[in-house]
C-alpha positions as a Markdown table, in Angstrom:
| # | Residue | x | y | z |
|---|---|---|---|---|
| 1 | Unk | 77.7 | -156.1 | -53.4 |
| 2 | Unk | 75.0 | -158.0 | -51.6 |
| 3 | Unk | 75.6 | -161.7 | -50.5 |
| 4 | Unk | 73.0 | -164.3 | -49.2 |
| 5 | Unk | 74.7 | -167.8 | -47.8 |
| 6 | Unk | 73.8 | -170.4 | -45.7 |
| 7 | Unk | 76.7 | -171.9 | -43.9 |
| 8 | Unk | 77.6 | -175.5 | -42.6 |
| 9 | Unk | 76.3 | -176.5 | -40.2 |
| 10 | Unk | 77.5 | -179.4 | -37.5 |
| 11 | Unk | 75.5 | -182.4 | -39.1 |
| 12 | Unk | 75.7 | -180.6 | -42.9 |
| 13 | Unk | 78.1 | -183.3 | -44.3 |
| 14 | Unk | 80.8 | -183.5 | -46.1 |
| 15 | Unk | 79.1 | -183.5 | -50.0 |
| 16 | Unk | 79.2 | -180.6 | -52.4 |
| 17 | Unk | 79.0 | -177.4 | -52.2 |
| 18 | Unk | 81.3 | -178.1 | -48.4 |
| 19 | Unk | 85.0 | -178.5 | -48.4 |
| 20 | Unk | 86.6 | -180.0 | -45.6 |
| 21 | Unk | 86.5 | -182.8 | -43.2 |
| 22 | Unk | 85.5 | -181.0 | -39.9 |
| 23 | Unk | 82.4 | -177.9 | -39.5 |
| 24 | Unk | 85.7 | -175.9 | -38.2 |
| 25 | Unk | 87.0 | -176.4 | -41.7 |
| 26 | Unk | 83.6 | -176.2 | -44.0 |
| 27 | Unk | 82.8 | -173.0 | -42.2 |
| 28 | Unk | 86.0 | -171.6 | -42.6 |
| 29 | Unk | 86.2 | -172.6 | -46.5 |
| 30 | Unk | 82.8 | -171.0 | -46.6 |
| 31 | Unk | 83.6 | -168.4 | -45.2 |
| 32 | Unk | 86.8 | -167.5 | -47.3 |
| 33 | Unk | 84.6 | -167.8 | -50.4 |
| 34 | Unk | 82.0 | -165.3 | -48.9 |
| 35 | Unk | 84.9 | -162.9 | -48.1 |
| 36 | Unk | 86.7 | -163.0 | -51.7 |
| 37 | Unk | 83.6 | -161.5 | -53.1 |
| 38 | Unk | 84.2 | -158.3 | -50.6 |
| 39 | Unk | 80.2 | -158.0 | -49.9 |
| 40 | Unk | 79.4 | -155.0 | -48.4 |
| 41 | Unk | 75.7 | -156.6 | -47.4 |
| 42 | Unk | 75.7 | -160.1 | -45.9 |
| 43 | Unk | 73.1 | -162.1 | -44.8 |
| 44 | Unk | 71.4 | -165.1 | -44.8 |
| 45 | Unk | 71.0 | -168.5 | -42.5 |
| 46 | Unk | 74.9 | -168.2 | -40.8 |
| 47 | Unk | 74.1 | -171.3 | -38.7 |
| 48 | Unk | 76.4 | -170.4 | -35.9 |
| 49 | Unk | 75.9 | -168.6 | -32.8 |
| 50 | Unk | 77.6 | -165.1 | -32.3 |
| 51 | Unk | 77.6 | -165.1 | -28.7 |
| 52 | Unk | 77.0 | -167.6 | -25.8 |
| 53 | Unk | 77.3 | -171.7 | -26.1 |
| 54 | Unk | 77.4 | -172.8 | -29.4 |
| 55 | Unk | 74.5 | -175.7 | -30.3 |
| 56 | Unk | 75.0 | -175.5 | -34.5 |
| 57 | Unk | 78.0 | -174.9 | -35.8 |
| 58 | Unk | 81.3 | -174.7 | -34.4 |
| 59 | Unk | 83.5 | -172.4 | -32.3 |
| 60 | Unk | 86.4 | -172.4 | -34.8 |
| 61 | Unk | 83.6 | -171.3 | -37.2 |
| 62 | Unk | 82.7 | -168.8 | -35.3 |
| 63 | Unk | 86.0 | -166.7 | -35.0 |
| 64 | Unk | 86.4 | -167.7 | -38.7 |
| 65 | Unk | 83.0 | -165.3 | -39.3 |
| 66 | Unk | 83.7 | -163.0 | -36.7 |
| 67 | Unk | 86.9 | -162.0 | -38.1 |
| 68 | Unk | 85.5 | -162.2 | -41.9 |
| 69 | Unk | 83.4 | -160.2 | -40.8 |
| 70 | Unk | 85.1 | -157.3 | -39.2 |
| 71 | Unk | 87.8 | -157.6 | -42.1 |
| 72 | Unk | 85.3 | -156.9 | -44.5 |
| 73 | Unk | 83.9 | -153.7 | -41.8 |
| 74 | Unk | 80.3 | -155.1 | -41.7 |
């Protein structure tokens, strides 16, 4: 399974498709969504940082994709 997303970003909003009130929380609703499908390919525009300072998205959102991301062994 192959999945493309783009997710939030700090200034994205708060309108559909995002859930939540913070970019902690949108990333992390993202993020569960991405993982329920169980890809086994992801890409796409992440909009966080994986390593250093952080200048789009958020820290929270970060471990939130990190750990989706070695749950799912990618």
């Amino acid at each position: 399974a192959v999945c493309s997303s783009i997710l939030p970003w700090r200034s994205c909003g708060t309108r559909d498709p995002w859930v939540g009130a913070t970019s902690a929380e949108r990333t992390t609703a993202a993020v569960a969504a991405v993982e329920a499908s169980a890809p086994t390919n992801w890409g796409g525009d992440w909009n966080h940082a994986l390593s250093g300072r952080e200048w789009t998205g958020s820290v929270a959102g970060r471990r939130s994709l990190l750990a989706a991301i070695e749950r799912l062994g990618l």
